[in-house]
Amino acid sequence: MKLYEYEAKSIASKYGIPVPRGYLASSPGEVADACKKLGEVAMKSQILVGRRGLAGGIKFAKTPNEAYEVAKQLLGSIIRGEKVEKLLVEEKICIEKEYYLSITIDRAEKRIIYLVSKMGGVEIEELVKQHPEALLKIPVDPLLGYRPYMSRIAAKFLEIPKGHWKELHNIMNAMYKIMIDYDADLVEFNPLAWKCGGGLIALDAKITIDDNSLFKHPEFLEKAHRELSELEKLAKSIGFSYVELDGDIGIICNGAGLTMATMDLVAYYGGKPANFLDIGGGASKERVRKAVKILLEHPRVKVLLINIFGGITRCDEVAKGIIEALEETQSKKPIIIRLLGTNEEEGRRILESRGLQVFTEADDAVKKAVEITKSINNS
Amino acid sequence: MGILVDKNTKVLVQGITGREGSFHTKLMLEYGTRIVAGVTPGKGGTNVHGVPVYDTVKEAIKESRGIDASIIFVPARFAPDAIYEAIDNGIKLIVVITEGIPVHEELKFVKYAREHSTIIIGPNTPGIMTVGETKLGIMPAHVFKKGRIGLVSRSGTLTYEIARELGKKNYGVSTVLGLGGDPVTGLNFIDVYNYFMDDPHTDAVVIIGEIGGDAEERFAKHYASLRNKKPVVAYIAGKTAPPGKRMGHAGAIISMGMGDYASKRKALEEAGIPVADKPSEIPLLLDKVL
């Protein structure tokens, strides 16, 4: 789960990491008030998508009037598909240099890792690709945790003057504590800036919390769905994984890998998947009914493709769920079904008795779904 | 034969009295798995499908005169404790079926296991099965024909689908191993390939990857550096997955600019590993490399 910048900064600040003075505002009036207190300000859209600066999500103002006018434009605007509802209004900081500093999980080496670079403010993805040597990695043993020597390695790499090493130690120590206390898989300051006249300050902050750990953090658990679309929220509450895509072939499968492979197969045969929907293992007919219903009622879905490989999932339960959803919605959308595995014969019998065709091979089912979608789109 | 487990492997089931634990104990016994004991704290003295249940791993080991491997069905909040209990009692192979364990817990027990020379399969894995001999897992056994292909995967049902495609073209499987769908797992493709390399009953390896992380890229680099090698064929799921979205598995997310389909496919192909466009193409690629 991603936190907003203002949430991340409030945590950082609580742990003693220097951040600019600022106020959260949701109206132009509040922005102007903040500007009166702070002087020249930066107004930063509080959204979860990346690269908001490039997309015009960060603006500056010198006077409260100017801030009011800019905020009027910014608030309510849509940036990279996300509506700006709040602005973080911060004092403008004079800076000399921008560094990159984060702590995250090194999946391959199964340890924690600090990433450090002098080239902050840019996208870390691009940096790693183009200048791998500009990125310093400091590994942290998960059983040992942060040790102060790590900050000295980082300080030397960043060429921070000796008198300021302690500041970097405090920041890195705090980052590790935040990671552990909040079960974060990323704590990132990009940039961590070097101020005019010296000293470090976190100009931007990003924290993401491990989804599997949210149960330990009830304050975030209740907000965990906010980055999802309405449909994604609904799906989550029923108990399956759902991701919205932009095509017109609805997809229901069991298992994340099989669902992705089915999406890819749809694309392979020239179709466009409308979604990723994994009903999970051992789904009841109830869960199947709800999943089918969601996609039958989805305005963009023209054809529904169901691909089930029954292991702990029973094909007869799946078949019953499909029939119930069809009766409930009275939908006329074509449904292509591929069923295999546990109780396959019974599932097939139920579906075929209602005139639904059941495939055995995934390739055949997907080809058929794409074919029908094309004929609908051409008519 | 096959890797890591065979018909003689003595198995403990931790969390044996739970719904999943007891259901799959039955299926594993039917397959022929030598399950000698189960553990559920507080349920000692009972039995599940004829398997004696103990309160602690220590008692289970003593009463069954040694245990080679443990399979864990314990819920996420209690799973790390069960894993530490197994490691501290000297069990050298632990299969963690449990889904949803916090990543910082995983980092710790994976490291702890490594320091104690213990192999962890998973978490969030369908398990391991040496076909025709033993199953420590939840996979539907009937889809796997016995044969000489090693199968290693990051996913569950997709592995069954691919095993079926292999079977249709008369390719059987020596051992199938699920790495697990989480970002941090005990084993990676390199580890498992190395086990298959040493197995005289495996002629070629099929790796089933997915988007997220760089395990496939790392494997490709490793494979390219080898002089002696067995043929490898790959499939990667998630070509059409958008970046930044978690595709079901916690590990299947393209983030920090890493883990997209194109990078994985390129790395594998440059290492001389053919990549199938779809599952049904895998046996055709095996025809070419074998």
XYZ file of C-alpha atoms in Angstrom, chain B:
290
model
C 14.862 -40.276 -7.979
C 14.238 -36.647 -8.844
C 15.380 -33.847 -6.571
C 15.208 -33.145 -2.809
C 12.420 -35.637 -1.982
C 11.678 -39.267 -2.834
C 9.545 -42.170 -1.617
C 11.731 -42.624 1.480
C 11.420 -39.011 2.693
C 9.858 -38.996 6.164
C 7.427 -36.114 6.349
C 5.932 -34.032 9.158
C 2.781 -31.941 8.607
C 2.671 -28.776 10.738
C -0.861 -27.456 11.065
C -2.239 -30.932 10.338
C -5.564 -30.482 12.149
C -6.634 -27.400 10.184
C -8.997 -27.605 7.209
C -6.278 -27.372 4.546
C -3.741 -29.370 6.541
C -6.042 -32.313 7.127
C -7.511 -32.300 3.588
C -4.100 -32.348 1.934
C -2.692 -34.863 4.418
C -5.308 -37.262 3.083
C -4.396 -36.548 -0.548
C -0.661 -36.806 0.133
C -1.129 -40.143 1.928
C -3.164 -41.406 -1.022
C -0.289 -40.438 -3.301
C 2.120 -42.445 -1.210
C 3.856 -39.716 0.782
C 5.443 -41.157 3.912
C 3.795 -38.861 6.466
C 4.968 -40.021 9.878
C 3.662 -37.292 12.166
C 1.664 -34.104 12.467
C 1.970 -31.148 14.829
C -0.709 -28.796 16.094
C -0.011 -27.163 19.473
C -2.731 -28.257 21.913
C -3.956 -31.160 19.771
C -1.274 -33.668 20.803
C -2.552 -37.221 21.318
C -5.156 -37.109 18.537
C -4.683 -38.387 15.007
C -5.568 -37.200 11.497
C -6.228 -39.882 8.859
C -4.232 -42.268 11.034
C -1.258 -39.885 11.421
C -0.328 -39.278 15.082
C -0.504 -35.629 16.156
C 1.938 -34.047 18.648
C 2.055 -30.696 20.451
C 5.669 -29.971 19.523
C 8.065 -30.756 16.693
C 10.496 -32.118 19.259
C 8.073 -34.848 20.360
C 7.152 -35.623 16.750
C 10.794 -36.225 15.841
C 11.452 -38.348 18.930
C 8.378 -40.530 18.463
C 8.887 -41.057 14.731
C 12.671 -41.584 15.047
C 13.712 -38.805 12.743
C 11.992 -36.573 10.200
C 13.452 -35.431 6.867
C 11.037 -32.737 5.815
C 8.144 -30.659 7.089
C 5.212 -29.198 5.188
C 3.574 -26.166 6.757
C -0.158 -25.334 6.567
C -0.098 -23.011 9.583
C -1.932 -19.638 9.115
C 0.256 -16.626 8.195
C 0.416 -15.080 11.681
C 1.741 -18.266 13.261
C 3.689 -19.710 10.337
C 7.051 -18.031 11.168
C 6.976 -19.594 14.653
C 6.277 -23.022 13.139
C 9.157 -22.556 10.685
C 11.615 -21.584 13.454
C 10.470 -24.591 15.471
C 11.228 -26.885 12.533
C 14.640 -25.285 11.858
C 15.666 -25.355 15.517
C 14.801 -29.038 15.682
C 17.128 -29.823 12.822
C 14.635 -30.440 9.987
C 16.534 -29.732 6.776
C 13.717 -29.250 4.266
C 10.656 -27.112 4.927
C 7.799 -26.578 2.465
C 5.761 -23.485 3.348
C 2.320 -23.610 1.707
C 1.034 -20.634 3.747
C 0.109 -17.480 1.839
C 0.232 -13.903 3.157
C 3.252 -13.966 5.498
C 4.685 -10.455 6.149
C 7.757 -9.843 4.010
C 9.997 -8.816 6.920
C 9.233 -12.117 8.628
C 10.145 -13.931 5.422
C 13.475 -12.109 5.184
C 14.343 -13.239 8.692
C 13.419 -16.898 8.522
C 14.905 -17.342 5.060
C 18.203 -15.954 6.386
C 17.980 -18.007 9.577
C 17.285 -21.149 7.550
C 20.273 -20.524 5.313
C 22.520 -20.136 8.370
C 21.235 -23.510 9.578
C 21.678 -25.236 6.183
C 17.929 -25.676 5.926
C 16.154 -25.504 2.575
C 12.913 -23.546 2.456
C 10.493 -24.086 -0.443
C 7.979 -21.234 -0.600
C 6.309 -19.450 1.102
C 3.092 -19.365 -0.928
C 4.075 -22.432 -2.934
C 2.059 -25.391 -4.259
C 4.981 -27.505 -2.949
C 7.234 -30.166 -4.400
C 6.443 -33.536 -5.935
C 8.718 -36.251 -7.259
C 6.309 -37.873 -9.656
C 5.346 -41.437 -8.835
C 7.127 -41.274 -5.471
C 6.067 -38.545 -3.102
C 4.153 -35.282 -2.887
C 4.755 -32.544 -0.321
C 2.217 -30.099 -1.644
C -1.257 -29.317 -2.872
C -0.947 -29.910 -6.617
C -3.455 -32.203 -8.369
C -1.210 -35.253 -8.775
C -3.053 -36.812 -11.712
C -1.978 -34.126 -14.231
C 1.699 -35.001 -13.797
C 3.001 -37.926 -15.867
C 6.226 -39.498 -14.722
C 9.167 -38.655 -16.930
C 12.461 -36.862 -17.333
C 11.616 -33.145 -17.407
C 12.339 -31.004 -14.340
C 9.650 -28.382 -13.762
C 10.253 -25.253 -11.653
C 7.722 -22.491 -11.375
C 6.640 -19.293 -9.620
C 2.965 -20.148 -9.935
C 0.398 -22.877 -9.162
C -2.424 -23.586 -11.595
C -0.293 -22.434 -14.530
C 2.176 -25.186 -13.611
C -0.626 -27.761 -13.752
C -1.681 -26.412 -17.130
C 1.859 -26.725 -18.438
C 2.327 -30.222 -16.956
C -0.796 -31.234 -18.855
C 0.531 -29.744 -22.104
C 3.760 -31.699 -21.563
C 1.813 -34.905 -20.927
C -0.190 -34.490 -24.138
C 3.074 -34.708 -26.074
C 4.371 -37.551 -23.917
C 6.759 -35.517 -21.826
C 6.662 -36.594 -18.203
C 8.037 -34.823 -15.146
C 10.810 -35.984 -12.780
C 10.215 -33.434 -10.023
C 7.970 -30.376 -10.000
C 8.866 -27.581 -7.574
C 6.972 -24.336 -6.917
C 9.263 -21.505 -5.801
C 6.324 -19.549 -4.346
C 4.476 -16.394 -5.337
C 5.970 -14.018 -2.752
C 8.744 -11.460 -3.353
C 11.062 -13.292 -0.951
C 11.300 -17.092 -1.231
C 13.758 -19.682 0.020
C 14.839 -20.999 -3.371
C 15.318 -19.374 -6.753
C 15.606 -20.709 -10.314
C 19.393 -21.032 -10.039
C 19.211 -23.204 -6.906
C 16.616 -25.516 -8.385
C 18.350 -25.768 -11.763
C 21.520 -26.814 -9.922
C 19.613 -29.610 -8.168
C 18.252 -30.783 -11.515
C 21.762 -30.611 -12.978
C 22.864 -33.222 -10.432
C 19.855 -35.473 -11.001
C 20.582 -38.299 -13.478
C 16.843 -38.755 -14.011
C 16.294 -35.249 -15.376
C 17.200 -34.540 -19.021
C 15.895 -30.997 -19.412
C 14.339 -28.254 -17.290
C 11.250 -26.145 -17.926
C 11.154 -22.871 -16.009
C 7.867 -21.047 -15.590
C 8.445 -17.451 -14.625
C 6.270 -14.402 -14.309
C 6.649 -10.632 -14.238
C 8.165 -8.969 -11.153
C 11.660 -9.121 -9.637
C 14.678 -10.259 -11.610
C 14.897 -13.981 -10.791
C 14.595 -14.966 -14.459
C 17.268 -12.472 -15.565
C 19.625 -13.735 -12.881
C 19.028 -17.300 -13.919
C 19.746 -16.402 -17.548
C 23.065 -14.831 -16.566
C 24.003 -17.866 -14.492
C 23.014 -20.293 -17.249
C 25.004 -18.393 -19.872
C 28.128 -18.717 -17.718
C 27.953 -22.514 -17.440
C 30.047 -24.832 -19.558
C 28.164 -28.047 -18.824
C 24.455 -27.624 -18.943
C 21.143 -29.351 -19.446
C 18.705 -27.852 -21.954
C 16.250 -25.309 -20.540
C 12.985 -24.042 -22.002
C 11.028 -21.178 -20.463
C 7.616 -19.584 -20.336
C 6.965 -16.195 -18.728
C 3.463 -15.110 -17.717
C 2.397 -11.476 -17.636
C 3.315 -10.044 -21.036
C 0.117 -7.979 -20.970
C 0.306 -6.962 -17.293
C 0.456 -3.214 -16.601
C 3.353 -1.813 -14.495
C 2.733 -0.940 -10.842
C -0.189 -3.334 -10.386
C 0.040 -6.404 -8.214
C -1.135 -9.315 -10.375
C -2.459 -11.597 -7.653
C 0.908 -12.762 -6.326
C 2.712 -10.309 -4.060
C 5.802 -11.003 -6.165
C 4.138 -10.347 -9.499
C 4.479 -6.598 -9.728
C 6.597 -4.528 -12.068
C 8.225 -1.956 -9.781
C 11.375 0.155 -9.535
C 11.686 -0.335 -13.306
C 12.323 -4.032 -12.833
C 10.586 -7.199 -13.781
C 8.858 -6.548 -17.075
C 8.260 -9.265 -19.642
C 10.523 -7.893 -22.356
C 13.596 -7.764 -20.132
C 13.081 -11.345 -18.955
C 12.493 -12.732 -22.410
C 15.508 -10.925 -23.825
C 17.800 -12.146 -21.035
C 16.664 -15.761 -21.410
C 16.933 -15.794 -25.183
C 20.389 -14.240 -25.087
C 21.420 -17.051 -22.755
C 20.270 -19.589 -25.330
C 17.021 -20.474 -23.585
C 14.029 -20.626 -25.947
C 10.926 -18.870 -24.588
C 7.477 -20.187 -25.490
C 4.817 -17.710 -26.643
C 2.109 -19.825 -25.025
C 1.974 -22.883 -22.765
C 1.103 -25.306 -25.575
C 4.313 -24.333 -27.365
C 6.592 -25.614 -24.587
C 6.648 -29.279 -25.747
C 7.475 -28.116 -29.277
C 10.479 -26.199 -27.940
C 11.533 -29.275 -25.951
C 11.414 -31.294 -29.195
C 13.990 -28.892 -30.592
C 16.427 -28.813 -27.668
C 16.359 -32.514 -26.820
